[in-house]
Coordinates of N, CA and C in Angstrom, one line a residue:
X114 N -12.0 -56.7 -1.5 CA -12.0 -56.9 0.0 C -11.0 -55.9 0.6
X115 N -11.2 -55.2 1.7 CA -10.9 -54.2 2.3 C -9.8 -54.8 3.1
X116 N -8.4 -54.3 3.5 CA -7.8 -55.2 4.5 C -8.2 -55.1 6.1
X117 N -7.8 -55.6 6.6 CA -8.2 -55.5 8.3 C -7.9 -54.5 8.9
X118 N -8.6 -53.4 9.4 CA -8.2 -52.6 10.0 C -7.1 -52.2 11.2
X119 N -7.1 -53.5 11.5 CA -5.8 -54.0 12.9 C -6.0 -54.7 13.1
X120 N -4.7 -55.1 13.8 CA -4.4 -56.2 14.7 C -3.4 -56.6 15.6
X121 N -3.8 -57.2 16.3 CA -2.9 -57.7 17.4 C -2.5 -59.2 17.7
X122 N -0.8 -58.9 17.8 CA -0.5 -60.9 17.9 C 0.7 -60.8 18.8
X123 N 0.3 -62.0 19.7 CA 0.8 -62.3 20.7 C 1.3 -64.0 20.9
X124 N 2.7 -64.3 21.5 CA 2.8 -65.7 21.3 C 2.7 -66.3 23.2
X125 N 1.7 -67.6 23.1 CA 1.2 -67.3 24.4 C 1.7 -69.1 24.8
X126 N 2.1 -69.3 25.8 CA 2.3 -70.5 26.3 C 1.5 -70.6 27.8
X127 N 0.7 -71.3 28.1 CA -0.2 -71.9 29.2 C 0.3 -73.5 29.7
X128 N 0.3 -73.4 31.2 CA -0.1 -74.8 31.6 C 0.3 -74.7 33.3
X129 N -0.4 -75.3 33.7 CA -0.4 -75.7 35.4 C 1.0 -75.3 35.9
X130 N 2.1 -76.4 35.5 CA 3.5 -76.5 36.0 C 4.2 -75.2 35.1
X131 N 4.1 -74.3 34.4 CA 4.9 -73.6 33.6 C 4.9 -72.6 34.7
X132 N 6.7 -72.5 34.1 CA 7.8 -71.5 34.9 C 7.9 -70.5 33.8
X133 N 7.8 -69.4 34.0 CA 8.4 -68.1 32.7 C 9.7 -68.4 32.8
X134 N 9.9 -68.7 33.8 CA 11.5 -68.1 33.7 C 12.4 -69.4 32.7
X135 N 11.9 -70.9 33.1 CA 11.8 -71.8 31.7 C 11.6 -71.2 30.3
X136 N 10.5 -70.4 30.5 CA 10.4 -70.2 29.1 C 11.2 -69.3 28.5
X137 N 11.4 -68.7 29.3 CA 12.0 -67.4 28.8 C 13.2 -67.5 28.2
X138 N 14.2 -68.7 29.1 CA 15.6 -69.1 28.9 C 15.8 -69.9 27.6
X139 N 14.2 -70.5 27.3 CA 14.5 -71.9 26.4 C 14.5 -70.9 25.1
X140 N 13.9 -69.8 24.9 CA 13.5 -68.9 23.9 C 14.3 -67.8 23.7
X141 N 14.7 -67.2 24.7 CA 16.5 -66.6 25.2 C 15.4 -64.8 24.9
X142 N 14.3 -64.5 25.4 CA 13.6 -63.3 25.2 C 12.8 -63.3 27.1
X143 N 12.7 -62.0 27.2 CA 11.4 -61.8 28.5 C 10.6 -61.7 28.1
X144 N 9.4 -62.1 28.6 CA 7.8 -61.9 28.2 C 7.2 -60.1 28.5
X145 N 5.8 -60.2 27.4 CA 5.7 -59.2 27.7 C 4.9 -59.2 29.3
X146 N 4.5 -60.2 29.7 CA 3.4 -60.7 30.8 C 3.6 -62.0 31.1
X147 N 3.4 -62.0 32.1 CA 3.5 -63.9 32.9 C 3.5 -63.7 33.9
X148 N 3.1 -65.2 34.4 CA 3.2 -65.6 36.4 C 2.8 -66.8 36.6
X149 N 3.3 -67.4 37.2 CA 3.3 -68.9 37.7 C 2.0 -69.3 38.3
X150 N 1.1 -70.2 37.9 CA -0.1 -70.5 39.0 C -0.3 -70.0 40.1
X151 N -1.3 -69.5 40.6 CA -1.2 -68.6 41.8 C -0.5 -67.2 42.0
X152 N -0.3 -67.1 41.1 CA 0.7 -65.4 40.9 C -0.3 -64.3 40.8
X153 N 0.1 -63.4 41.0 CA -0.9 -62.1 41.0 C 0.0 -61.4 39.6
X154 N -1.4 -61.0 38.5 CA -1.0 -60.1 37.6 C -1.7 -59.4 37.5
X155 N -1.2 -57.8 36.9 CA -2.0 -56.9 37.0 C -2.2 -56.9 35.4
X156 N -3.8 -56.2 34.9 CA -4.0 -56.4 34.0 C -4.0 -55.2 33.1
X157 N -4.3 -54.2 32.0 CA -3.9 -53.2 31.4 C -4.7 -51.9 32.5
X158 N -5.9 -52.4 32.9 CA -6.5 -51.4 33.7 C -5.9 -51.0 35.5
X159 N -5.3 -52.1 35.4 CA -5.0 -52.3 36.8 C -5.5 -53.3 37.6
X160 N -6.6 -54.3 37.7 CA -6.4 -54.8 38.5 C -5.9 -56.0 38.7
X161 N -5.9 -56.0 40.0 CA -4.9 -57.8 40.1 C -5.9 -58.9 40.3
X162 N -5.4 -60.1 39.3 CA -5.8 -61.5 39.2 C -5.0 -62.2 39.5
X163 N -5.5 -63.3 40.3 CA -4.7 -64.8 40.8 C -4.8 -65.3 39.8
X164 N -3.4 -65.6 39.3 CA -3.4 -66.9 37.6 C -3.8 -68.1 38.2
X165 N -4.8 -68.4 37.5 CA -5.7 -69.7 37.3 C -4.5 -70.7 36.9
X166 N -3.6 -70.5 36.1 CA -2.6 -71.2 35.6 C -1.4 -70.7 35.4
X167 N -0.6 -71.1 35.1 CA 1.3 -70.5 34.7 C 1.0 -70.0 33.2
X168 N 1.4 -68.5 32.8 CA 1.4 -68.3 31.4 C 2.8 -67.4 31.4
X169 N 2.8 -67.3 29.8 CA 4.0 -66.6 29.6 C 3.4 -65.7 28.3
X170 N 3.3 -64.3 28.0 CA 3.0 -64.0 27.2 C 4.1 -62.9 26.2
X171 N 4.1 -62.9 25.0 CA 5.3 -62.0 24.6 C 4.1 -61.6 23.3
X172 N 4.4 -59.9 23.2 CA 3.3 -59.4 22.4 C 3.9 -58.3 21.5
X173 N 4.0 -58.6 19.6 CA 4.1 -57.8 19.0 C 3.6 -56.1 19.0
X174 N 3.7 -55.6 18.4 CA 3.0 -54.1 18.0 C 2.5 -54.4 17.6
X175 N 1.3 -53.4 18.0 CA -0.2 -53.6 16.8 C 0.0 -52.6 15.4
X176 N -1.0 -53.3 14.7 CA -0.1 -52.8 13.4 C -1.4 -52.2 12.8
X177 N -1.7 -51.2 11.7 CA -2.9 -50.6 11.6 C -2.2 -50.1 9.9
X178 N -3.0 -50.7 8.9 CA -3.7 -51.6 8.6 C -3.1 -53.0 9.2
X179 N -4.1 -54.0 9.8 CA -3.4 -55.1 9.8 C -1.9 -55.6 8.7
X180 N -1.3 -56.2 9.6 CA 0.2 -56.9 8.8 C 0.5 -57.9 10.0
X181 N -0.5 -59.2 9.7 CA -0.1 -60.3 10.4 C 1.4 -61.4 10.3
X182 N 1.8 -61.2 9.1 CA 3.2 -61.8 8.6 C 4.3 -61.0 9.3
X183 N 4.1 -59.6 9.3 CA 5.2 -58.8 9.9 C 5.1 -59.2 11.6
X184 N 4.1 -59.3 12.2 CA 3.9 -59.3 13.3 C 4.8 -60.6 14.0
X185 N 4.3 -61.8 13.2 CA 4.6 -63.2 13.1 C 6.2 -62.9 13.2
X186 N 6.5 -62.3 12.0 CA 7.8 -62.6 12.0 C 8.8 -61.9 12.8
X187 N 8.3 -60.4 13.1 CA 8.6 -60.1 14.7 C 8.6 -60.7 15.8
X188 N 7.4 -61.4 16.1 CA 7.9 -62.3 17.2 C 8.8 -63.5 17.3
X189 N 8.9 -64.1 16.1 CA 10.0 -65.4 16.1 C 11.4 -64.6 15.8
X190 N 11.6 -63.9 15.5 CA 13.1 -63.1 15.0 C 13.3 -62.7 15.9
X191 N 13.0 -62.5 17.2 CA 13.3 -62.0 18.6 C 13.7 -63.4 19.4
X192 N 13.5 -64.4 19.0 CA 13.6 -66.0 19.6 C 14.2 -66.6 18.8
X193 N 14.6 -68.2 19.9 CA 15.2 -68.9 19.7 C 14.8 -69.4 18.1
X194 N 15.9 -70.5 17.3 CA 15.7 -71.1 16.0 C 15.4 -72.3 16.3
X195 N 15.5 -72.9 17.8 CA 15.8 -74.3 17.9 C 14.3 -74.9 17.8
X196 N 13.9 -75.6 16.9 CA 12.9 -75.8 16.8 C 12.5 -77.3 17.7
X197 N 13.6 -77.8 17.7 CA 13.3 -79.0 19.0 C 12.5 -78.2 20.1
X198 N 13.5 -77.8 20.7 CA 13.1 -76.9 21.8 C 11.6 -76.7 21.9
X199 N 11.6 -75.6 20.7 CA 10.1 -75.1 20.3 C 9.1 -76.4 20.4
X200 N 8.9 -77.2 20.3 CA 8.2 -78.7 20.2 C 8.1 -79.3 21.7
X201 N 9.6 -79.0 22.0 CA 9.3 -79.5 23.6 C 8.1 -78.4 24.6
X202 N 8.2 -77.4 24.1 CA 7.8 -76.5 24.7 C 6.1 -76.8 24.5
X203 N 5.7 -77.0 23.5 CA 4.5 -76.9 22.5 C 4.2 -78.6 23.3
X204 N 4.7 -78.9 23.2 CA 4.3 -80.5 23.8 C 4.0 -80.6 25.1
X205 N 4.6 -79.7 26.2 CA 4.3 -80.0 27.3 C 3.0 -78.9 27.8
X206 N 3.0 -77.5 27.0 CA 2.0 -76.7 27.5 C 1.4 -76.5 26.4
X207 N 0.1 -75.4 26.4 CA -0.3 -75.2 25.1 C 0.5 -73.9 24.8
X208 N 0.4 -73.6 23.3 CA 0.9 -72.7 22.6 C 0.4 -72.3 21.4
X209 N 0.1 -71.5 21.3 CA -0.4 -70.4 20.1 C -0.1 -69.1 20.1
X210 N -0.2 -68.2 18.7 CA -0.3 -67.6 18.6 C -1.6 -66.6 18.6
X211 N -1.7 -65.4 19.3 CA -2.9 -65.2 19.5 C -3.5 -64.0 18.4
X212 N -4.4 -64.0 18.0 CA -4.2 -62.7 17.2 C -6.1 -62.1 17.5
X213 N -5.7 -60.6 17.5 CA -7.1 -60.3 17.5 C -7.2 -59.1 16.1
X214 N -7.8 -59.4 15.1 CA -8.6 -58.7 14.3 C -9.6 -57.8 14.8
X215 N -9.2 -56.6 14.3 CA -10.0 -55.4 14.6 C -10.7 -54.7 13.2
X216 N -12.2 -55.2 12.7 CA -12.3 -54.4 11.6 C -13.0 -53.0 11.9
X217 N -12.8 -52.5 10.9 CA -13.5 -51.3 10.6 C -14.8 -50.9 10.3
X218 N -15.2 -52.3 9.3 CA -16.1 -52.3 8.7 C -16.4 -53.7 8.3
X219 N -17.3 -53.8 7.1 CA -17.7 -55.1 6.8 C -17.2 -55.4 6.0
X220 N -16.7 -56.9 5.7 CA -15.7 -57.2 4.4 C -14.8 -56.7 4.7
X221 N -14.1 -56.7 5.7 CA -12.4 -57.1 5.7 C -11.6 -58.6 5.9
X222 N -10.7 -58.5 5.3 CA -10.2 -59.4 5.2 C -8.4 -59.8 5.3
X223 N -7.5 -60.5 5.3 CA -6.0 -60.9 5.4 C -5.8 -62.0 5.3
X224 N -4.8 -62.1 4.5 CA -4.1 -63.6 4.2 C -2.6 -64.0 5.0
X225 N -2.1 -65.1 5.2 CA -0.6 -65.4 5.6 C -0.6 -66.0 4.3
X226 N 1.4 -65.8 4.8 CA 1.9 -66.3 3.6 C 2.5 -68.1 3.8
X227 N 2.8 -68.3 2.8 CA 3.0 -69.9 3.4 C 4.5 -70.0 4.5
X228 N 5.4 -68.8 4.2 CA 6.5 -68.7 5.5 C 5.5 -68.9 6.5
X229 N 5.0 -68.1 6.9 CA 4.4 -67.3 8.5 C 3.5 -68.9 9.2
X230 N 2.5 -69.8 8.0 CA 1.8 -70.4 8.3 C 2.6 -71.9 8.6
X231 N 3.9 -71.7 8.1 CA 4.8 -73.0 8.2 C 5.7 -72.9 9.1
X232 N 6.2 -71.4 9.8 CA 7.1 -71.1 10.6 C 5.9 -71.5 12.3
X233 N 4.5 -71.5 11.8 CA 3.6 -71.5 13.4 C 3.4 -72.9 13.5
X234 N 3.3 -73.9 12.3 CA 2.8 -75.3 12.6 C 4.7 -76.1 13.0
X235 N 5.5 -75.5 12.5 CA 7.1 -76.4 12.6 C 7.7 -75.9 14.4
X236 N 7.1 -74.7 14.9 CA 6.6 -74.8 15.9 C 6.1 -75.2 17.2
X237 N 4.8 -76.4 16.4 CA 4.2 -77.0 16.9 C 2.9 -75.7 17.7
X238 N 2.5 -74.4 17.6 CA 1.8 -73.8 17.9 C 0.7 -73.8 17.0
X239 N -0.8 -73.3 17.7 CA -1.7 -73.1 17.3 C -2.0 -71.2 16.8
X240 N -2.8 -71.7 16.0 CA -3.4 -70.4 15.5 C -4.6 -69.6 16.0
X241 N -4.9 -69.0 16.8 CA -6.1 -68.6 17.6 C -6.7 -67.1 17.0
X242 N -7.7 -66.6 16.5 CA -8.3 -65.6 15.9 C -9.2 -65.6 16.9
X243 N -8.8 -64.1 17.3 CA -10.5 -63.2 17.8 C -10.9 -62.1 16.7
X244 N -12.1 -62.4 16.0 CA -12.6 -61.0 15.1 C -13.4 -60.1 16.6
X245 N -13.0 -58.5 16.2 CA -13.6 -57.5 16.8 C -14.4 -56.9 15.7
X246 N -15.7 -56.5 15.6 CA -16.4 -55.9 14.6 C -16.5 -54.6 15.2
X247 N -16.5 -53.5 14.0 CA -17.0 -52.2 14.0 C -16.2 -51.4 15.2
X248 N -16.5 -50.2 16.1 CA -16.2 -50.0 17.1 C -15.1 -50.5 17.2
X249 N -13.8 -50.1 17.8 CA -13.0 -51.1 18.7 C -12.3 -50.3 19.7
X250 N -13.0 -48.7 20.0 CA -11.9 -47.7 20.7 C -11.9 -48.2 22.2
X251 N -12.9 -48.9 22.8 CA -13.0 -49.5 23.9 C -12.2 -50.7 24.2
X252 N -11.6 -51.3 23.5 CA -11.8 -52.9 23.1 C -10.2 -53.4 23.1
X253 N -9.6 -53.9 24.5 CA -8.5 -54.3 24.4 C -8.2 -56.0 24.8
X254 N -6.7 -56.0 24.1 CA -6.4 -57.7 24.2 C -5.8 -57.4 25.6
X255 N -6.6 -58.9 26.6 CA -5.8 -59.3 27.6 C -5.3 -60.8 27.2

């Protein structure tokens, strides 16, 4: 099996009442993107959207061949260790990590390691996969 041609991971918190700037403090990092319900964001092309909801987003480098563990652990080694915290956080909004797989071809494939898969559930975050097949020069994460 071929590894994954790329990928991209991002750790994302959503919910109605969410403040970035809460989040930001509780995790002691700035997002790479966020806005409070009703906020106007602009999106990679430009244009502006009214958030449906409060998010906070903070977004690794994409990494080519995929290296989802490196990514993972990029993003937590930039943040807080307090895993209460992290729980309270995960408890009041949602939280995952987001990842988009970008293959090349058919039969690709990547594994985590039991760190990466125990550092996202002690978290209290979810694991979210988008596969992109074939093609992907058009094809960006919002």
């Amino acid at each position: 099996m071929a590894e994954v041609h790329r990928t991209a991971a991002s750790l994302r918190f959503y919910g109605d009442d969410l403040d970035p700037e809460e989040i930001s403090r509780t995790l002691g990092a700035q997002p790479t993107k966020c806005a409070k319900k009703g906020g106007i964001w602009v999106t990679p092309n430009g244009k502006e959207i009214v958030a449906r909801h409060g998010f906070w987003h903070l977004s690794a480098t994409e990494e080519s061949p995929g290296d989802l563990d490196k990514q993972v652990g990029a993003l937590f080694s930039a943040l807080s260790n307090d895993l209460d915290a992290w729980r309270a956080l995960a408890a009041r909004f949602r939280g995952n990590i987001f990842v988009g797989l970008f293959l090349y071809g058919c039969n690709e494939g990547l594994g985590l390691s039991p760190a990466t898969t125990s550092a996202i559930g002690l978290r209290g975050l979810e694991l979210d996969l988008d596969i992109y097949s074939g093609d992907d020069t058009d094809q960006e994460i919002v």
